[in-house]
Short mmCIF file of C-alpha atoms in Angstrom, two decimals:
data_model
loop_
_atom_site.label_atom_id
_atom_site.label_comp_id
_atom_site.label_asym_id
_atom_site.label_seq_id
_atom_site.Cartn_x
_atom_site.Cartn_y
_atom_site.Cartn_z
CA MET K 1 4.35 0.00 23.43
CA PHE K 2 7.52 1.30 21.82
CA ALA K 3 9.52 3.41 24.25
CA VAL K 4 11.09 6.58 22.85
CA PHE K 5 13.04 9.56 24.06
CA PRO K 6 10.76 12.35 25.35
CA SER K 7 12.14 14.70 22.70
CA THR K 8 10.87 12.47 19.93
CA ARG K 9 7.70 11.11 21.54
CA LYS K 10 5.45 13.81 20.07
CA LEU K 11 6.63 12.90 16.56
CA LEU K 12 5.53 9.30 16.77
CA THR K 13 1.79 9.52 16.15
CA ARG K 14 1.06 6.86 13.57
CA THR K 15 -0.49 8.27 10.44
CA LEU K 16 -1.85 6.02 7.73
CA MET K 17 -0.14 6.19 4.37
CA ALA K 18 -2.25 7.54 1.57
CA LEU K 19 -3.26 4.28 0.03
CA SER K 20 -5.11 5.39 -3.05
CA GLY K 21 -4.47 4.66 -6.72
CA LEU K 22 -6.06 3.13 -9.84
CA ALA K 23 -4.79 0.69 -12.34
CA LEU K 24 -4.03 0.34 -16.04
CA ALA K 25 -4.88 -3.02 -17.72
CA ALA K 26 -2.55 -6.01 -18.43
CA CYS K 27 -2.00 -9.29 -20.34
CA ASN K 28 -0.89 -11.95 -17.89
CA THR K 29 -1.68 -15.65 -18.03
CA VAL K 30 -3.31 -17.06 -14.94
CA THR K 31 -2.54 -20.72 -14.29
CA GLY K 32 -3.07 -23.13 -11.46
CA THR K 33 -5.27 -20.84 -9.37
CA GLY K 34 -8.50 -22.80 -9.50
CA PHE K 35 -10.28 -19.44 -9.81
CA ASN K 36 -9.30 -18.37 -13.30
CA THR K 37 -12.74 -17.07 -14.26
CA GLY K 38 -15.29 -14.73 -12.76
CA ALA K 39 -18.97 -13.95 -12.86
CA PRO K 40 -20.26 -13.21 -16.40
CA ILE K 41 -21.97 -9.86 -16.85
CA ASN K 42 -24.31 -8.12 -19.25
CA THR K 43 -22.63 -4.80 -20.02
CA SER K 44 -25.85 -3.45 -21.52
CA ASP K 45 -27.40 -3.28 -18.07
CA PRO K 46 -26.14 -1.77 -14.80
CA VAL K 47 -23.64 -4.20 -13.30
CA PRO K 48 -24.33 -5.06 -9.63
CA VAL K 49 -21.23 -4.41 -7.52
CA ALA K 50 -21.17 -5.08 -3.77
CA LEU K 51 -19.23 -2.71 -1.52
CA LEU K 52 -18.45 -4.19 1.90
CA VAL K 53 -17.68 -1.55 4.53
CA PRO K 54 -16.84 -1.89 8.27
CA ALA K 55 -20.00 -0.18 9.56
CA GLY K 56 -22.34 -1.51 12.22
CA SER K 57 -19.92 -2.38 15.01
CA GLY K 58 -20.48 0.73 17.10
CA ASN K 59 -16.84 1.66 16.54
CA THR K 60 -16.73 5.33 15.53
CA THR K 61 -13.45 4.99 13.65
CA ASN K 62 -14.80 2.15 11.55
CA ASP K 63 -18.04 4.02 10.87
CA ILE K 64 -16.08 7.04 9.62
CA LEU K 65 -14.00 4.79 7.38
CA ALA K 66 -17.15 3.12 6.06
CA ARG K 67 -18.63 6.49 5.04
CA ASN K 68 -15.39 7.51 3.38
CA LEU K 69 -15.20 4.29 1.40
CA GLU K 70 -18.74 4.70 0.11
CA ASN K 71 -18.14 8.38 -0.68
CA ALA K 72 -14.98 7.52 -2.64
CA ALA K 73 -16.73 4.75 -4.56
CA ARG K 74 -19.58 7.07 -5.56
CA LEU K 75 -17.08 9.77 -6.51
CA ALA K 76 -15.42 7.34 -8.92
CA MET K 77 -18.79 6.45 -10.43
CA ARG K 78 -19.22 10.06 -11.55
CA ASP K 79 -16.22 9.72 -13.84
CA LEU K 80 -17.28 6.51 -15.57
CA THR K 81 -18.01 6.58 -19.29
CA GLY K 82 -19.57 3.71 -21.18
CA ALA K 83 -20.26 1.79 -17.97
CA THR K 84 -23.06 1.81 -15.41
CA ILE K 85 -22.58 0.32 -11.96
CA ASP K 86 -25.36 -0.61 -9.57
CA LEU K 87 -23.51 -0.08 -6.28
CA ARG K 88 -24.92 -2.01 -3.33
CA VAL K 89 -23.46 -1.30 0.11
CA TYR K 90 -23.31 -3.93 2.86
CA SER K 91 -22.04 -3.64 6.43
CA THR K 92 -19.54 -6.08 7.92
CA ALA K 93 -19.25 -4.74 11.50
CA GLY K 94 -15.52 -5.32 11.00
CA GLN K 95 -16.04 -9.03 11.76
CA PRO K 96 -15.21 -12.04 9.54
CA ALA K 97 -18.46 -13.90 10.19
CA THR K 98 -20.59 -10.84 9.47
CA ALA K 99 -18.50 -10.04 6.39
CA ALA K 100 -19.01 -13.57 5.04
CA ALA K 101 -22.76 -13.38 5.68
CA SER K 102 -22.96 -9.99 3.95
CA ALA K 103 -21.01 -11.37 0.98
CA ARG K 104 -23.39 -14.31 0.77
CA GLN K 105 -26.37 -11.96 0.79
CA ALA K 106 -24.74 -9.75 -1.85
CA VAL K 107 -24.08 -12.62 -4.23
CA ASP K 108 -27.53 -14.11 -3.67
CA GLU K 109 -28.91 -10.68 -4.59
CA GLY K 110 -26.93 -10.61 -7.82
CA ALA K 111 -23.54 -9.02 -7.12
CA LYS K 112 -21.01 -9.89 -9.83
CA ILE K 113 -17.91 -8.73 -7.95
CA ILE K 114 -17.16 -7.69 -4.37
CA LEU K 115 -15.23 -4.55 -3.45
CA GLY K 116 -13.87 -4.76 0.12
CA PRO K 117 -13.82 -5.58 2.96
CA VAL K 118 -11.04 -3.77 4.84
CA PHE K 119 -9.58 -6.23 7.33
CA ALA K 120 -7.53 -9.23 6.22
CA SER K 121 -9.44 -11.79 8.29
CA SER K 122 -12.75 -10.55 6.92
CA ALA K 123 -11.44 -10.51 3.35
CA ALA K 124 -10.26 -14.10 3.68
CA ALA K 125 -13.66 -15.17 5.03
CA VAL K 126 -15.45 -13.42 2.17
CA SER K 127 -13.17 -15.03 -0.40
CA VAL K 128 -13.97 -18.52 0.87
CA GLU K 129 -17.68 -17.77 1.06
CA VAL K 130 -18.06 -16.70 -2.59
CA ALA K 131 -15.34 -18.78 -4.27
CA ARG K 132 -17.77 -21.46 -5.46
CA ASP K 133 -19.94 -18.73 -6.95
CA ASN K 134 -17.08 -17.71 -9.22
CA VAL K 135 -17.06 -14.18 -7.77
CA ASN K 136 -13.82 -12.21 -7.44
CA VAL K 137 -13.05 -10.08 -4.39
CA LEU K 138 -11.08 -6.82 -4.50
CA SER K 139 -10.28 -6.27 -0.83
CA PHE K 140 -8.91 -3.11 0.78
CA SER K 141 -6.31 -5.09 2.72
CA ASN K 142 -2.57 -4.75 2.10
CA ASN K 143 -1.78 -8.17 3.57
CA ALA K 144 -0.15 -10.09 0.73
CA ALA K 145 -0.40 -13.32 2.73
CA ILE K 146 -4.15 -13.60 2.03
CA ALA K 147 -3.92 -12.86 -1.69
CA GLY K 148 -4.56 -15.46 -4.37
CA GLY K 149 -7.36 -17.42 -5.97
CA ASN K 150 -10.41 -15.16 -6.17
CA LEU K 151 -8.98 -12.68 -3.64
CA PHE K 152 -7.00 -9.56 -4.57
CA VAL K 153 -5.52 -6.97 -2.21
CA LEU K 154 -5.70 -3.33 -3.28
CA GLY K 155 -3.60 -1.90 -0.44
CA PRO K 156 0.06 -1.02 -1.09
CA THR K 157 2.47 -3.83 -0.29
CA PHE K 158 5.99 -3.97 1.12
CA GLN K 159 7.12 -5.84 -1.99
CA ASN K 160 5.98 -3.09 -4.32
CA THR K 161 7.84 -0.45 -2.29
CA ALA K 162 10.96 -2.59 -1.88
CA ASP K 163 11.14 -3.26 -5.63
CA ARG K 164 10.83 0.44 -6.44
CA MET K 165 13.40 1.52 -3.85
CA VAL K 166 15.99 -1.10 -4.79
CA SER K 167 15.56 -0.23 -8.47
CA TYR K 168 16.15 3.45 -7.75
CA ALA K 169 19.11 2.73 -5.47
CA MET K 170 20.74 0.61 -8.17
CA SER K 171 20.24 3.42 -10.69
CA GLN K 172 22.12 5.71 -8.30
CA GLY K 173 25.04 3.31 -7.84
CA LYS K 174 23.91 2.00 -4.43
CA SER K 175 24.21 -1.77 -4.72
CA THR K 176 25.33 -3.13 -1.34
CA MET K 177 22.82 -2.88 1.46
CA VAL K 178 22.44 -3.56 5.16
CA ILE K 179 18.83 -4.29 6.13
CA VAL K 180 17.76 -2.92 9.52
CA HIS K 181 14.43 -4.30 10.70
CA GLY K 182 12.17 -4.87 13.67
CA THR K 183 11.76 -8.48 14.74
CA ASP K 184 7.97 -8.17 14.83
CA VAL K 185 5.80 -9.57 12.03
CA ALA K 186 5.78 -6.36 9.97
CA GLY K 187 9.54 -5.89 10.31
CA SER K 188 10.25 -9.48 9.32
CA GLN K 189 7.93 -9.24 6.32
CA GLY K 190 9.63 -6.00 5.29
CA ARG K 191 13.07 -7.61 5.60
CA ASP K 192 11.98 -10.49 3.37
CA ALA K 193 10.50 -8.12 0.78
CA ILE K 194 13.77 -6.17 0.60
CA GLN K 195 15.76 -9.37 0.30
CA ARG K 196 13.58 -10.57 -2.59
CA ALA K 197 13.84 -7.20 -4.34
CA ALA K 198 17.61 -7.23 -3.99
CA THR K 199 17.89 -10.77 -5.32
CA ARG K 200 15.70 -10.00 -8.33
CA GLN K 201 17.66 -6.90 -9.26
CA GLY K 202 21.19 -8.00 -8.51
CA ALA K 203 21.80 -5.89 -5.41
CA GLY K 204 23.84 -7.30 -2.57
CA VAL K 205 22.46 -7.66 0.96
CA VAL K 206 25.71 -7.64 2.93
CA GLY K 207 24.21 -7.55 6.40
CA THR K 208 20.95 -7.86 8.33
CA VAL K 209 20.40 -6.39 11.79
CA GLY K 210 17.20 -6.99 13.73
CA TYR K 211 15.96 -5.39 16.93
CA ALA K 212 13.01 -5.83 19.29
CA LEU K 213 10.57 -2.95 19.49
CA SER K 214 11.85 -1.14 22.56
CA GLN K 215 14.09 1.84 23.08
CA GLN K 216 16.66 -0.32 24.86
CA ASP K 217 16.89 -2.83 22.03
CA VAL K 218 17.13 -0.18 19.33
CA ILE K 219 19.97 1.50 21.21
CA ALA K 220 21.69 -1.87 21.60
CA ALA K 221 21.41 -2.45 17.85
CA ILE K 222 23.30 0.73 16.90
CA PRO K 223 26.83 -0.74 17.37
CA ARG K 224 25.81 -3.83 15.39
CA ILE K 225 24.51 -1.69 12.52
CA LYS K 226 27.71 0.37 12.54
CA SER K 227 29.83 -2.80 12.48
CA ALA K 228 27.78 -4.32 9.64
CA VAL K 229 28.15 -1.19 7.52
CA GLU K 230 31.85 -0.69 8.15
CA SER K 231 32.90 -4.34 7.80
CA SER K 232 31.13 -4.73 4.45
CA ALA K 233 31.63 -1.20 3.09
CA ALA K 234 27.88 -1.09 2.47
CA ASP K 235 26.68 1.93 0.55
CA ALA K 236 23.05 1.85 1.77
CA ILE K 237 21.06 1.11 4.93
CA PHE K 238 17.49 -0.02 4.18
CA MET K 239 15.21 0.39 7.23
CA THR K 240 11.78 -1.18 7.64
CA SER K 241 10.72 1.02 10.59
CA ASP K 242 8.12 3.78 10.40
CA THR K 243 7.93 7.14 12.11
CA ALA K 244 5.79 5.72 14.94
CA SER K 245 8.43 3.23 16.07
CA ALA K 246 12.20 3.06 15.65
CA LEU K 247 12.90 5.47 12.80
CA PRO K 248 13.37 8.61 14.93
CA LEU K 249 15.82 6.80 17.22
CA LEU K 250 17.75 5.16 14.39
CA SER K 251 18.02 8.38 12.41
CA GLN K 252 19.22 10.22 15.52
CA LEU K 253 21.67 7.70 16.92
CA LEU K 254 23.35 6.36 13.78
CA PRO K 255 24.78 9.75 12.71
CA GLU K 256 26.05 10.25 16.25
CA THR K 257 28.22 7.14 15.74
CA GLY K 258 29.49 8.38 12.38
CA ILE K 259 27.01 6.49 10.17
CA SER K 260 24.85 8.88 8.14
CA SER K 261 23.47 9.03 4.61
CA GLU K 262 26.81 10.48 3.54
CA VAL K 263 28.46 7.20 4.57
CA ALA K 264 25.68 4.75 3.66
CA GLN K 265 22.51 6.07 2.08
CA PHE K 266 19.52 5.85 4.45
CA MET K 267 16.50 4.27 2.74
CA GLY K 268 13.04 3.52 4.10
CA LEU K 269 10.28 1.02 3.42
CA THR K 270 7.69 3.40 4.90
CA ARG K 271 6.89 7.08 4.45
CA TRP K 272 9.11 9.47 6.37
CA ASP K 273 7.00 12.58 5.72
CA ILE K 274 4.06 11.71 8.00
CA PRO K 275 3.35 13.13 10.45
CA PRO K 276 4.84 16.32 8.94
CA GLN K 277 6.85 17.07 12.10
CA THR K 278 9.06 14.08 11.33
CA MET K 279 10.61 16.04 8.46
CA SER K 280 12.26 18.36 10.95
CA LEU K 281 14.41 15.58 12.42
CA PRO K 282 18.08 16.05 11.45
CA GLY K 283 18.67 12.35 10.83
CA VAL K 284 16.01 11.95 8.12
CA GLN K 285 17.40 14.76 5.96
CA GLY K 286 18.58 13.23 2.70
CA GLY K 287 16.94 9.86 3.32
CA TRP K 288 15.11 8.09 0.48
CA PHE K 289 11.58 6.67 0.63
CA ALA K 290 8.61 6.08 -1.66
CA VAL K 291 5.37 8.05 -1.92
CA PRO K 292 2.26 7.74 -4.13
CA ASP K 293 2.18 9.96 -7.22
CA PRO K 294 1.86 13.45 -5.66
CA GLY K 295 0.04 14.96 -8.63
CA ALA K 296 -2.60 12.22 -8.85
CA SER K 297 -3.05 12.17 -5.08
CA SER K 298 -3.55 15.94 -4.98
CA ARG K 299 -6.15 15.83 -7.77
CA TYR K 300 -8.12 13.09 -6.00
CA SER K 301 -7.98 14.92 -2.68
CA GLY K 302 -9.27 18.09 -4.33
CA GLN K 303 -12.15 16.22 -5.99
CA TYR K 304 -13.14 14.59 -2.72
CA GLN K 305 -12.90 17.87 -0.80
CA ALA K 306 -15.08 19.62 -3.36
CA ALA K 307 -17.68 16.84 -3.31
CA TYR K 308 -17.90 16.18 0.42
CA GLY K 309 -16.38 19.19 2.16
CA ALA K 310 -13.70 17.19 3.95
CA SER K 311 -10.35 15.56 3.27
CA PRO K 312 -10.44 11.93 2.12
CA HIS K 313 -9.51 9.11 4.45
CA PRO K 314 -6.15 7.55 3.42
CA ILE K 315 -7.79 4.17 2.78
CA GLY K 316 -10.81 5.64 1.03
CA GLY K 317 -8.95 6.02 -2.24
CA LEU K 318 -8.88 2.23 -2.56
CA ALA K 319 -12.65 2.20 -3.06
CA PHE K 320 -12.23 4.87 -5.73
CA ASP K 321 -9.62 2.65 -7.37
CA GLY K 322 -11.76 -0.44 -7.32
CA ILE K 323 -14.74 1.28 -8.93
CA ALA K 324 -12.58 2.96 -11.55
CA ALA K 325 -10.95 -0.37 -12.46
CA ILE K 326 -14.27 -2.19 -12.63
CA GLY K 327 -15.81 0.62 -14.67
CA ALA K 328 -12.92 0.71 -17.11
CA LEU K 329 -13.29 -3.02 -17.76
CA ILE K 330 -17.09 -2.91 -18.08
CA SER K 331 -16.82 -0.06 -20.61
CA GLN K 332 -15.06 -2.43 -23.00
CA GLY K 333 -18.41 -4.21 -23.50
CA ASP K 334 -17.05 -7.67 -22.75
CA GLY K 335 -19.17 -10.13 -20.78
CA GLY K 336 -15.96 -11.51 -19.30
CA ALA K 337 -14.81 -8.11 -18.01
CA LEU K 338 -14.69 -9.26 -14.40
CA THR K 339 -12.70 -12.46 -14.87
CA ARG K 340 -9.21 -12.86 -13.46
CA GLY K 341 -7.77 -12.57 -16.96
CA SER K 342 -9.35 -9.15 -17.44
CA LEU K 343 -8.63 -7.91 -13.92
CA THR K 344 -4.94 -8.75 -14.31
CA GLN K 345 -4.39 -7.15 -17.72
CA SER K 346 -0.85 -5.78 -17.69
CA ALA K 347 -1.56 -2.18 -18.70
CA GLY K 348 -3.43 -1.66 -15.44
CA PHE K 349 -5.63 1.29 -14.47
CA ARG K 350 -5.26 4.93 -13.57
CA GLY K 351 -6.72 6.22 -10.34
CA ALA K 352 -6.61 8.16 -7.12
CA SER K 353 -2.86 7.99 -6.57
CA GLY K 354 -1.60 7.17 -10.01
CA VAL K 355 -1.32 3.90 -11.90
CA PHE K 356 -1.69 0.41 -10.53
CA ARG K 357 -2.32 -3.10 -11.74
CA LEU K 358 -3.51 -6.34 -10.21
CA LEU K 359 -1.11 -9.27 -10.44
CA PRO K 360 -1.95 -12.95 -11.00
CA ASP K 361 -0.84 -13.80 -7.46
CA GLY K 362 -3.53 -11.51 -6.06
CA THR K 363 -1.21 -8.67 -5.05
CA ASN K 364 -0.79 -5.36 -6.85
CA GLN K 365 1.82 -3.04 -8.26
CA ARG K 366 1.53 0.73 -7.94
CA GLY K 367 3.39 3.58 -9.58
CA LEU K 368 5.47 5.20 -6.82
CA ALA K 369 7.67 8.27 -6.70
CA VAL K 370 10.97 8.28 -4.80
CA ALA K 371 11.27 11.19 -2.39
CA THR K 372 13.74 12.71 0.04
CA ILE K 373 13.67 15.41 2.71
CA ARG K 374 15.66 18.60 2.24
CA ASN K 375 15.53 21.43 4.74
CA ALA K 376 12.53 19.77 6.40
CA GLN K 377 10.61 19.76 3.09
CA LEU K 378 9.55 16.87 0.85
CA SER K 379 11.40 16.75 -2.47
CA ILE K 380 10.79 14.30 -5.32
CA LEU K 381 13.92 12.58 -6.64
CA SER K 382 12.26 10.32 -9.20
CA PRO K 383 8.67 10.91 -10.38
CA ALA K 384 6.10 8.16 -10.29
CA PRO K 385 5.79 6.31 -13.60
CA THR K 386 2.63 7.10 -15.52
CA SER K 387 2.47 3.70 -17.23
CA PHE K 388 3.90 0.24 -16.72
CA GLY K 389 6.22 0.45 -19.70
CA ARG K 390 8.56 2.99 -18.09
CA ALA K 391 11.48 2.84 -15.68
CA GLY K 392 10.63 1.76 -12.16
CA PHE K 393 8.85 -1.36 -13.31
#
């Protein structure tokens, strides 16, 4: 458990990032994957699509998520033109073995592509189970480590966010960065994603400061961060932490030592606007972070609310995205619509939170806006791109 000051404890409830979005299609060459095809389809008939959801475990949270995923998928089906999907829903109980068995049943019953499951271990098990059947899997995971072959991840990745943020920073003249990260798995992965983004785009990483996930260790890291910034004259501090761990402490303590966004621009790899109370913290004012396309996200939320009388689950939009992408490809009337070559077309798809595309390595790229906080309110600095031919990509 991450220890925090009592004054900030109430702000640290972890809220899932709105993960929705749909993609526009692309022209990438897939080589060396061993899974460069996919199940052939007859676009004249309804195309069987399996949706794997985490129901059946007795876990209320997973059951709610399962209903939301199915609702979102069926909502996307209403918008399809020139394509008919035969959606078949299977439960995984949130377990790899059950997920693999459900995937086997789905393929034996005719499924041409699998949408889901949620958890990385289950997605990996499903991928292995159906690989020999030449069936592609569009999982709801955001774990890039499992991606590749016949397995794609639809969830937003650290790399996508890091690339967008570094690109924006460079456009604003911020080119020398100190990375501040937790030493846990997520923090280390975030650090590496920022480093790769900086290398690709010519930014300089002039310092890296890690900390263990405790109040004591974050406090102990403050002098090291200050020294790294001042000794290198860094013009940006890129933090991997979210609002449920070290961000409130870092944003409070760094300005108290004389290091604020006016000295070195604060940047984040996670959203700083959730929960909303976080936006009232003095230290996050003026910080930069990425958010899904607000306009697209609002439209999707309104559609879901109107259809089901409730707000959509943050992960539910991924099911909407998957169906919209599959439907867009089927509507082209090509029997090879669900092959890797078609799925990774470079134009991508348009969906619940804007544009996205699937990449040959099994990860994805999403159109993100860059935001800041001014007077405790979210403000967009750079709008999300509406296609993959514009700035930000």
